[in-house]
Short mmCIF file of C-alpha atoms in Angstrom, two decimals:
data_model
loop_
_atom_site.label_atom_id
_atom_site.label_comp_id
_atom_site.label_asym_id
_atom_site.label_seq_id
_atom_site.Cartn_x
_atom_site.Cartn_y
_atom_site.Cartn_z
CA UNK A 1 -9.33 38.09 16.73
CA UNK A 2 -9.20 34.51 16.26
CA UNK A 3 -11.90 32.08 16.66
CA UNK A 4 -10.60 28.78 18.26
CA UNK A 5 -13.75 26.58 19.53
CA UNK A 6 -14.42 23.61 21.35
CA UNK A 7 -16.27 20.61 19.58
CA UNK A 8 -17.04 17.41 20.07
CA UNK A 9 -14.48 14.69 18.82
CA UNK A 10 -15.32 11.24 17.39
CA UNK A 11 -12.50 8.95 19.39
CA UNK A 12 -11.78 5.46 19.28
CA UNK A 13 -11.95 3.86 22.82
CA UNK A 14 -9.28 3.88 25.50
CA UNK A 15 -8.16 -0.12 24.77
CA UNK A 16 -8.21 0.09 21.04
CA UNK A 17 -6.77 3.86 20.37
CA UNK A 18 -3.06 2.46 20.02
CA UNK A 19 -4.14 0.43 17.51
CA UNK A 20 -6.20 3.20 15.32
CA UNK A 21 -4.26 5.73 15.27
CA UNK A 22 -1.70 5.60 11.85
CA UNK A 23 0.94 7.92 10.36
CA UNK A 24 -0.46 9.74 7.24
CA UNK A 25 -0.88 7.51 4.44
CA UNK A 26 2.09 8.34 2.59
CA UNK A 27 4.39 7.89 5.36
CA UNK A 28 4.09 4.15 4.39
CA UNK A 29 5.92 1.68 2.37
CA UNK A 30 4.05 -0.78 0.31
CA UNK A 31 5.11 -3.47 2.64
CA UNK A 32 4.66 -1.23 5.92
CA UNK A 33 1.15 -0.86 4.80
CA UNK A 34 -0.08 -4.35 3.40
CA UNK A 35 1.32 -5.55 6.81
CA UNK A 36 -0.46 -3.68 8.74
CA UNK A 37 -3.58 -3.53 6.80
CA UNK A 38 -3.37 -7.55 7.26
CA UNK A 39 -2.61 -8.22 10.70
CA UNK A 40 -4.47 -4.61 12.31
CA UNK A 41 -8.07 -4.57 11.47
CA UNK A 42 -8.78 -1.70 14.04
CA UNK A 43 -6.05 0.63 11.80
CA UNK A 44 -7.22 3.86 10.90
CA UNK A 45 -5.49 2.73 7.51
CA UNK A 46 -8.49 0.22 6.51
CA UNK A 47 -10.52 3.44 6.34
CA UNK A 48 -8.78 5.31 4.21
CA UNK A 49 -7.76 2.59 2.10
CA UNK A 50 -11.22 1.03 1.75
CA UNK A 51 -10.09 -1.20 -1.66
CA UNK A 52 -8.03 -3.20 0.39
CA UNK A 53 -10.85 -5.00 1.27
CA UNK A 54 -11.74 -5.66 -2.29
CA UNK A 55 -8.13 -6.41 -3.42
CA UNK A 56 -8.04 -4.17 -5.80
CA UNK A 57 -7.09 -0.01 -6.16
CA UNK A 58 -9.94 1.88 -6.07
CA UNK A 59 -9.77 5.97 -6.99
CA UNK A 60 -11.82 9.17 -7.35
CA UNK A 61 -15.63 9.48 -6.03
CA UNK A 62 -16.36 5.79 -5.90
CA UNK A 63 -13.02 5.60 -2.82
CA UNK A 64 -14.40 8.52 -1.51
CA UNK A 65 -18.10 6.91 -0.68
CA UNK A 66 -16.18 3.40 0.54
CA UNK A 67 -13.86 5.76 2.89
CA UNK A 68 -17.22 7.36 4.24
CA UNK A 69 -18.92 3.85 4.41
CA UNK A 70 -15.70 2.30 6.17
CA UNK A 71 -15.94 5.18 9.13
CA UNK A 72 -19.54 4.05 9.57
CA UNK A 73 -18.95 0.49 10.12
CA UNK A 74 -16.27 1.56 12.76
CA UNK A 75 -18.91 3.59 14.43
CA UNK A 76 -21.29 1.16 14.02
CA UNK A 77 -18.79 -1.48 15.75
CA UNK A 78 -18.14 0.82 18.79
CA UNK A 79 -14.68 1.59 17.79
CA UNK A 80 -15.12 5.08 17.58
CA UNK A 81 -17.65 7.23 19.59
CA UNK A 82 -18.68 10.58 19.87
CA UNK A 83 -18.40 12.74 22.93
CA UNK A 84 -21.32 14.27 24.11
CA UNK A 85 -19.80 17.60 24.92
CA UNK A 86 -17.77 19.96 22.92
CA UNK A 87 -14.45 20.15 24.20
CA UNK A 88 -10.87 21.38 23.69
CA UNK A 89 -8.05 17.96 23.79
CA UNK A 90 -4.66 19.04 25.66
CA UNK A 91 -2.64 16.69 23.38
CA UNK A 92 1.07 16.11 24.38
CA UNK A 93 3.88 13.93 22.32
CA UNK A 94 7.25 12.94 23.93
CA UNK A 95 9.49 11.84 21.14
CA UNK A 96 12.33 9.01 21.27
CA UNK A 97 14.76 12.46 22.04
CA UNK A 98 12.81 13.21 24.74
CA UNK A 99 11.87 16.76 23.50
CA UNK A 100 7.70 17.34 24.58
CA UNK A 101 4.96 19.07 22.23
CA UNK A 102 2.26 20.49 23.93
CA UNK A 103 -1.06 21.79 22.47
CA UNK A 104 -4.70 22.07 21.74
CA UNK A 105 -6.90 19.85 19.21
CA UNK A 106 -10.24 22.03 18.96
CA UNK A 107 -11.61 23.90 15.84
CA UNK A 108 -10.06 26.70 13.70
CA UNK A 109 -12.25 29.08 11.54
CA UNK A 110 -12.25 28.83 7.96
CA UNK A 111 -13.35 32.60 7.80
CA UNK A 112 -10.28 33.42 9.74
CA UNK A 113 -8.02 31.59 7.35
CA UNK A 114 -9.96 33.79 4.62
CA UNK A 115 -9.84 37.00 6.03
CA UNK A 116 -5.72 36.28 6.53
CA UNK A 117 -6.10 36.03 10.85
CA UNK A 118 -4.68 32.47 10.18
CA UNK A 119 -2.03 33.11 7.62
CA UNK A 120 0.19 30.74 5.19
CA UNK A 121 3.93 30.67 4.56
CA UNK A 122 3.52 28.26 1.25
CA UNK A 123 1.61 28.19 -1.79
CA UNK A 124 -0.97 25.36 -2.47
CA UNK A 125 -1.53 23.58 -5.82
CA UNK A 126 -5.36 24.62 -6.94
CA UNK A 127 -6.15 21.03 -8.32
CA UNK A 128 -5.07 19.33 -5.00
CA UNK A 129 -7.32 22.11 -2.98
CA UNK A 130 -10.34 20.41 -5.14
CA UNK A 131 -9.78 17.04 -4.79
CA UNK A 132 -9.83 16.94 -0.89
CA UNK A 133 -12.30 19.68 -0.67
CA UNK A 134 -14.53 17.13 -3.20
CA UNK A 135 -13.20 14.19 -0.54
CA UNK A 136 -14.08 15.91 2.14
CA UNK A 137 -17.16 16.76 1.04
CA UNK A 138 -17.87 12.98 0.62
CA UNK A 139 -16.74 11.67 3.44
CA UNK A 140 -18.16 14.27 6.06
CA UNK A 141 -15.11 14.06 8.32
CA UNK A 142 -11.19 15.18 8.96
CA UNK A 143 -9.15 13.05 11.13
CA UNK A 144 -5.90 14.88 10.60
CA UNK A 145 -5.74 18.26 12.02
CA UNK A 146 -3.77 21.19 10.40
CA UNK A 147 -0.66 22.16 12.76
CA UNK A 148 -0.94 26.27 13.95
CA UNK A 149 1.23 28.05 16.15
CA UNK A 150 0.69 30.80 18.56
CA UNK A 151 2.57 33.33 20.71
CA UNK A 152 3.58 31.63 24.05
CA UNK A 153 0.63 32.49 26.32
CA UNK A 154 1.19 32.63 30.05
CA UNK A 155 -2.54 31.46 30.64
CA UNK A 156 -2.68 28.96 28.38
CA UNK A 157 0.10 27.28 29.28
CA UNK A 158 -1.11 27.38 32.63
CA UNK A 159 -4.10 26.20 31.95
CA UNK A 160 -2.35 22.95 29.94
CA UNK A 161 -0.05 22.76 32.86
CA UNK A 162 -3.06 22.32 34.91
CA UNK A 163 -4.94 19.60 33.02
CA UNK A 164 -2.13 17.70 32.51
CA UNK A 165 -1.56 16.89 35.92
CA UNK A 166 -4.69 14.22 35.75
CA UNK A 167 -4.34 11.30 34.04
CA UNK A 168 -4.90 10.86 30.49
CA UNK A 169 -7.74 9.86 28.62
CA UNK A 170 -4.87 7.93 25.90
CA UNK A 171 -1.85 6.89 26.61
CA UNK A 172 0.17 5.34 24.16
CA UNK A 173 3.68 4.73 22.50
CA UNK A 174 4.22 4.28 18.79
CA UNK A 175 6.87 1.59 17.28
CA UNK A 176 8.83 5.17 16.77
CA UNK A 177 9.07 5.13 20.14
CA UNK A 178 6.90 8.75 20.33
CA UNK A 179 4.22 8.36 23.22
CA UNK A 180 1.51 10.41 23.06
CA UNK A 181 -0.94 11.73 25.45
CA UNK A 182 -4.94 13.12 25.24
CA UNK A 183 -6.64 15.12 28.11
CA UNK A 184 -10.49 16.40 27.59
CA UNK A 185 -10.83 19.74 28.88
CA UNK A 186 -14.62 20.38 29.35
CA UNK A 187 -14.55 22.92 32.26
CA UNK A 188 -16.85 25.32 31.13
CA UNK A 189 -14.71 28.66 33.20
CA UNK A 190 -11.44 26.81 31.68
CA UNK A 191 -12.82 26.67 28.33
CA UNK A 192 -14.20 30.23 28.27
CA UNK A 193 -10.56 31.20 29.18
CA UNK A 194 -8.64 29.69 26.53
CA UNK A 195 -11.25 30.77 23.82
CA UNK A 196 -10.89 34.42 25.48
CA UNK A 197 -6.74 34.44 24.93
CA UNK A 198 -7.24 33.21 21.40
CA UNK A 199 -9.52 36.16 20.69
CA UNK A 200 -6.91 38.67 21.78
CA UNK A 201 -4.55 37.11 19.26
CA UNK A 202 -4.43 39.01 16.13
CA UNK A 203 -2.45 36.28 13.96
CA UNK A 204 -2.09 32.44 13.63
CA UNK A 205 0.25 30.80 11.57
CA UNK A 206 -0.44 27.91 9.72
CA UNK A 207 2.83 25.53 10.64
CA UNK A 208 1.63 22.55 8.32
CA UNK A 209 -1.16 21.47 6.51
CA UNK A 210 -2.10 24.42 4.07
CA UNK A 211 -3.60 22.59 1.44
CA UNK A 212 -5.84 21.06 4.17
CA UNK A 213 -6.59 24.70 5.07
CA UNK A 214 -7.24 26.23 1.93
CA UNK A 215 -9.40 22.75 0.85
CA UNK A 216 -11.42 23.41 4.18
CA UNK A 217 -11.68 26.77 2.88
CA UNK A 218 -13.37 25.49 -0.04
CA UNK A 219 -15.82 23.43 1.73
CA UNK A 220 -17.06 26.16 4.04
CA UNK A 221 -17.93 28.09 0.89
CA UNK A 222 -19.77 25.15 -1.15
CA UNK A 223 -21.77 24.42 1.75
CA UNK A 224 -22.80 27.46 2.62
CA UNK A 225 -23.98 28.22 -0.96
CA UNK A 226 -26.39 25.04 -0.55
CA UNK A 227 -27.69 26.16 2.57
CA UNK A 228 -30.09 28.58 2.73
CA UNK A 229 -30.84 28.72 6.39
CA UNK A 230 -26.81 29.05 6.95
CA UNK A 231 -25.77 30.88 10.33
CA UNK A 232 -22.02 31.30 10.14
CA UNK A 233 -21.73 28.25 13.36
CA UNK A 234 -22.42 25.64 11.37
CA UNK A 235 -19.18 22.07 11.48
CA UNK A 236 -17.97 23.25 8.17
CA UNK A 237 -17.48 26.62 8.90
CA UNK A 238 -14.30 25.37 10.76
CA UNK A 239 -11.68 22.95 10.24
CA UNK A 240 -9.55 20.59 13.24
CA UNK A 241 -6.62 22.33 14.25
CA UNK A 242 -3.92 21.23 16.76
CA UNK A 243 -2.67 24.71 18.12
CA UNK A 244 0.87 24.68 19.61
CA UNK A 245 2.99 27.26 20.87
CA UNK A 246 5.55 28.71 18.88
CA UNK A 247 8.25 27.78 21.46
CA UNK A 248 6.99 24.36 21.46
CA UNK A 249 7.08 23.74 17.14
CA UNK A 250 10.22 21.80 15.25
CA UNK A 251 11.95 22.61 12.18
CA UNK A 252 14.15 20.70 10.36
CA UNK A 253 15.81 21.42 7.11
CA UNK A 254 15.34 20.00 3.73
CA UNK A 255 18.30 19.27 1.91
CA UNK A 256 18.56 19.41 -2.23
CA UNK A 257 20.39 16.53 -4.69
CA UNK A 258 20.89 17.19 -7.65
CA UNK A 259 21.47 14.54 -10.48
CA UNK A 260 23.64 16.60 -13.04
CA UNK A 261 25.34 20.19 -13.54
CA UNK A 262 23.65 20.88 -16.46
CA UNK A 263 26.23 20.18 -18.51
CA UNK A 264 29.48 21.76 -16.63
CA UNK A 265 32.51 19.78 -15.67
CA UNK A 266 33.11 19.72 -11.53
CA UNK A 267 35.93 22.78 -12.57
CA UNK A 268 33.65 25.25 -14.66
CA UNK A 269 30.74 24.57 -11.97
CA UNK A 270 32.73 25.51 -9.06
CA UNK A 271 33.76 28.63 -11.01
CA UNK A 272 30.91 29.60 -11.31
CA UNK A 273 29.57 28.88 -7.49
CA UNK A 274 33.36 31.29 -6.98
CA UNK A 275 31.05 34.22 -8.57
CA UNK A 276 28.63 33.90 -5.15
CA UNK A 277 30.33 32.09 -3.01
CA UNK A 278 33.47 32.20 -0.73
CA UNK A 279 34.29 28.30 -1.48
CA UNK A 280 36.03 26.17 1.06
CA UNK A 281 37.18 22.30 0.33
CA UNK A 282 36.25 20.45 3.83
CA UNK A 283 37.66 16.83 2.22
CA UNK A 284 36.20 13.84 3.50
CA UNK A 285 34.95 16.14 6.86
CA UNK A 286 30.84 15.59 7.41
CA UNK A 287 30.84 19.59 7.05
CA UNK A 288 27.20 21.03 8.23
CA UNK A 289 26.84 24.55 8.54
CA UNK A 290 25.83 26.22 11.56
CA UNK A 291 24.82 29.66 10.22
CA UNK A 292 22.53 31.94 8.24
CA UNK A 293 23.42 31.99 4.20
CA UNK A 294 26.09 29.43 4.90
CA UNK A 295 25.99 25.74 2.83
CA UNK A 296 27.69 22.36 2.37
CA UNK A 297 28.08 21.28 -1.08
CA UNK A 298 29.19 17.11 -1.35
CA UNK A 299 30.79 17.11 -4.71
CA UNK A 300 33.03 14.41 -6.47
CA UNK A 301 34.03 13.17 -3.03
CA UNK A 302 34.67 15.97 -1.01
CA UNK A 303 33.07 17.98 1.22
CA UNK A 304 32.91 22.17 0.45
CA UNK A 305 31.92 24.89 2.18
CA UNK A 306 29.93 28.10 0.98
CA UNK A 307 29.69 31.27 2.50
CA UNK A 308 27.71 33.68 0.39
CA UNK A 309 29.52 36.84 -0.93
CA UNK A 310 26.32 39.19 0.36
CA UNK A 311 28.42 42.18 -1.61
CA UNK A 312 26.95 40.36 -4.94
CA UNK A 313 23.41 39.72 -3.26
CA UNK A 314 20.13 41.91 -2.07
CA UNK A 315 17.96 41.32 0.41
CA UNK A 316 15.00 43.45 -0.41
CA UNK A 317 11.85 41.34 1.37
CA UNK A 318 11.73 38.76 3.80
CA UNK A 319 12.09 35.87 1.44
CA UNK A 320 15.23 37.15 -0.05
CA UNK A 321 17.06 36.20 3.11
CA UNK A 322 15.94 32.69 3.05
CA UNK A 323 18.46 30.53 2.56
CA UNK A 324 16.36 28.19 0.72
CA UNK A 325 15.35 30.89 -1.73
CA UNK A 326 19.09 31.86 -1.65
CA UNK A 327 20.29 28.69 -2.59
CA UNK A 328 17.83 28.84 -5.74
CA UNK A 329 18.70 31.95 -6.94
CA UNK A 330 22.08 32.08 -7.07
CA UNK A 331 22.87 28.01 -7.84
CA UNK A 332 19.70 25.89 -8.75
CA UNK A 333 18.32 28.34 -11.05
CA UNK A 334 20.81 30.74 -12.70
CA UNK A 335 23.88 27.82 -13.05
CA UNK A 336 22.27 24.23 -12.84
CA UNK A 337 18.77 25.34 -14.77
CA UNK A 338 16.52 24.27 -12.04
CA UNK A 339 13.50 26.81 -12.36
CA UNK A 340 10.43 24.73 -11.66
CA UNK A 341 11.43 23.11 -8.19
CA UNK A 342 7.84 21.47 -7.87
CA UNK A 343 7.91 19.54 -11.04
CA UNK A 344 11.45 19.23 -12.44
CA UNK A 345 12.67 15.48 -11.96
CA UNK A 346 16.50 16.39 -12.00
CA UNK A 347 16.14 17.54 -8.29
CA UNK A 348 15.10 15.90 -5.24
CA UNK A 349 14.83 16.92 -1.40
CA UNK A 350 15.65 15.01 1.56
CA UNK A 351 15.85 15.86 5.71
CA UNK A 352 16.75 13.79 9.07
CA UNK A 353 19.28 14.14 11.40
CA UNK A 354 21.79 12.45 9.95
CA UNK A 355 21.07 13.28 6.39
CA UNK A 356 24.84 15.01 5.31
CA UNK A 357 25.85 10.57 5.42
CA UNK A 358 22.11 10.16 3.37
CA UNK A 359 23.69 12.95 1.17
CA UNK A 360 27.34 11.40 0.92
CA UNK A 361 25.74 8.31 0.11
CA UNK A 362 23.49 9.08 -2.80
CA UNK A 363 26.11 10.96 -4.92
CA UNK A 364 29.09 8.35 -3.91
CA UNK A 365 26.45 5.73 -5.58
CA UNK A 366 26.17 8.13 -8.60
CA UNK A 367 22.16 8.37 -8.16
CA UNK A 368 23.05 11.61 -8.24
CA UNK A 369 25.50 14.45 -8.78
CA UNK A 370 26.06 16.83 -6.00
CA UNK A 371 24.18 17.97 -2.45
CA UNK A 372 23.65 20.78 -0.90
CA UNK A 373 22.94 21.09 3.14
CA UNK A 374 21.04 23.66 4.90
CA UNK A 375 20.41 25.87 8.11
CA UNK A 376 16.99 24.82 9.62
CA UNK A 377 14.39 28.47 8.77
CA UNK A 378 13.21 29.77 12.19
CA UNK A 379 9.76 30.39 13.73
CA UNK A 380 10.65 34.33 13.15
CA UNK A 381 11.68 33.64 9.18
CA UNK A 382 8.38 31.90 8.80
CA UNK A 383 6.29 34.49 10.37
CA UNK A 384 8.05 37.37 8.39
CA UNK A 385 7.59 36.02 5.27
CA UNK A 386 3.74 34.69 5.88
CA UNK A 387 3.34 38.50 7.68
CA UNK A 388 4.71 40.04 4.10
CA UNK A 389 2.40 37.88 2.17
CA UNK A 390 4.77 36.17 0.43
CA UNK A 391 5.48 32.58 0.68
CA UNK A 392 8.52 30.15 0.19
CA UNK A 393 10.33 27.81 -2.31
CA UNK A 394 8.77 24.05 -1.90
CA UNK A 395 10.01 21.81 0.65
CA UNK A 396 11.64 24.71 3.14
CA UNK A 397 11.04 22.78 5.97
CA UNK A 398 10.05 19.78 7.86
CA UNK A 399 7.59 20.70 10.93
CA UNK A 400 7.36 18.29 14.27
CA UNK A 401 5.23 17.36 15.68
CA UNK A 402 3.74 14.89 13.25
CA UNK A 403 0.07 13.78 14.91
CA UNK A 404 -1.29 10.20 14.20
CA UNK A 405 -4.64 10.13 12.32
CA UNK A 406 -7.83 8.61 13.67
CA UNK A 407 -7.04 9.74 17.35
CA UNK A 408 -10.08 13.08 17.00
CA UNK A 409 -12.08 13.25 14.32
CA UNK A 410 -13.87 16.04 12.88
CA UNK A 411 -17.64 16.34 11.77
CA UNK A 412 -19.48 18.76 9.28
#
């Protein structure tokens, strides 16, 4: 039984939203960022970079107060304001491709996310948990919600349907050419509806953001321990959520380079790859495969294909099937020595839609040695792993939509 509530947002106003709202942080070149940090002083960014107004870097605690004292002075200014009502925000993005996410901002429950009702597909790093739980902690506030994804529900949808057929409260359109759209649904009968259809849901799954989760997580439990009158309802007992359903969420793969073969020459590598692989030279053709447990490789100037020889591979769990785990056990591990894919500096990842020429590129410039392309994972792939409690190899996939910061904001 999920617990999905209403609560009242901090907003910037309708004429200067367009210019608050930002792409996370480290989205953001140097230069993308100084220039917008000097010619945008209503950016979200001049929040969360609060040195910049100092000229200098500032980290750890002492950031953390300016972040906090930076929000106030845009409430103070009457850049942001708080609605008086709790509400649910039907927010909608229409990318450049024309392909529309539809969904609900409101306020996911940290006990839920304990208790495994919202569950996880990848594993968080314990150090970064602490340092935003001890940011947030500062600062008092979230203004990037975690993406989670539901079964398509008839009512919901109807109910989204419905709203959006007013006009929006924002209405805006990013220099990526995305324009996004926020409705306030207050309607008491409307909002008692949607909570009621999230309560008969037995499972949410956390698309992106987990460390924000698990940090949130964190906070609920500090701040309960300091308060002795504590009733369960309490701001930091939940965490912003933008709840989408499943048929509405993206997934893009990430593709792996890798700068050497650990020592093999092209001939002894490809051997080896023979042992797993039925191995097809595509040339100079922009091969990218189209099914399950099938690869490119760019190698040396050509293009290869690899089907995998399942006679010489299990699939026991869930995560066994995924190519992504796949690809590491049979190649990035066992022949090229990759076994820490987090930390070790010989590989790097990389997705877009026209990342096979990205690929191409990087090894004809000898930055590094060979690619590998992937299958996007599916919705059900996710869900069956998360479901067996297991979770997948780093940087599986890349989730749309991506939500601007700064457009609802969070208080505990």
């Amino acid at each position: 039984m999920a617990k999905i509530n209403p609560f009242k947002a901090v907003r910037p106003t309708r004429d200067k939203v367009s210019l608050v709202a930002s792409r996370s942080y480290q989205s953001y070149t140097q230069d993308e960022l100084e220039a917008r940090l000097d010619y945008n002083p209503f950016s979200f960014l001049h929040i969360i970079n609060p040195g910049y107004k100092y000229h200098q870097d500032i980290t750890g605690k002492e950031r953390y107060t300016l972040v906090k004292n930076r929000y106030l002075e845009f409430k103070e200014d009457g850049i942001f304001v708080q609605d008086e009502k709790p509400a649910y925000y039907i927010y909608k993005i229409v990318n450049r491709e024309g392909f529309a996410f539809s969904g609900i901002v409101a306020a996911a429950s940290a006990e839920d996310y304990r208790n495994d009702i919202i569950k996880k597909h990848e594993d968080t790093i314990e150090f970064r948990e602490r340092i935003f739980k001890d940011y947030l902690k500062t600062v008092g506030f979230n203004a990037e919600p975690v993406l989670l994804t539901y079964p398509d529900n008839h009512v919901i949808g109807l109910i989204i349907e419905q709203i959006q057929s007013e006009r929006a409260e924002f209405e805006f359109t990013t220099t990526y050419r995305d324009t996004h759209y926020l409705w306030k649904l207050e309607d008491p009968k409307l909002v008692k509806s949607i909570k009621d259809e999230f309560e008969k849901m037995d499972t949410l799954y956390i698309a992106d953001g987990h460390h924000r989760s698990a940090s949130s997580c964190l906070l609920a439990d500090d701040l309960k321990s300091e308060n002795k009158n504590h009733t369960g309802k309490e701001p930091y007992n939940f965490f912003m959520s933008y709840l989408i359903p499943e048929s509405h969420l993206k997934i893009y793969e990430f593709n792996r380079l890798v700068k050497d073969l650990n020592g093999l020459s092209k001939e002894a590598f490809l051997i080896k790859l023979d042992a797993v692989f039925r191995i097809e030279n595509r040339g100079s053709e922009l091969y990218k495969p189209t099914n399950k447990h099938h690869f490119s490789m760019y190698l040396d100037g050509d293009f290869y294909s690899l089907y995998l020889r399942k006679s010489n591979y299990s699939f026991n769990t869930a995560l066994d099937a995924l190519d992504t785990q796949i690809l590491y056990k049979t190649v990035l591990e066992p022949i090229l020595g990759i076994s820490d894919l987090r930390n070790d500096t010989r590989i790097e990842y990389s997705f877009g839609r026209n990342d096979l020429v990205n690929i191409k590129d990087k090894v004809d410039e000898g930055f590094f040695k060979v690619g590998f392309g992937l299958v996007p994972i599916t919705i059900e792939e996710m869900k069956a792993i998360a479901d067996e409690g297991l979770t997948m190899p780093p940087k599986s996939t890349f989730i749309e939509p991506k939500l601007r910061s700064g457009v609802t904001i969070y208080e505990f």
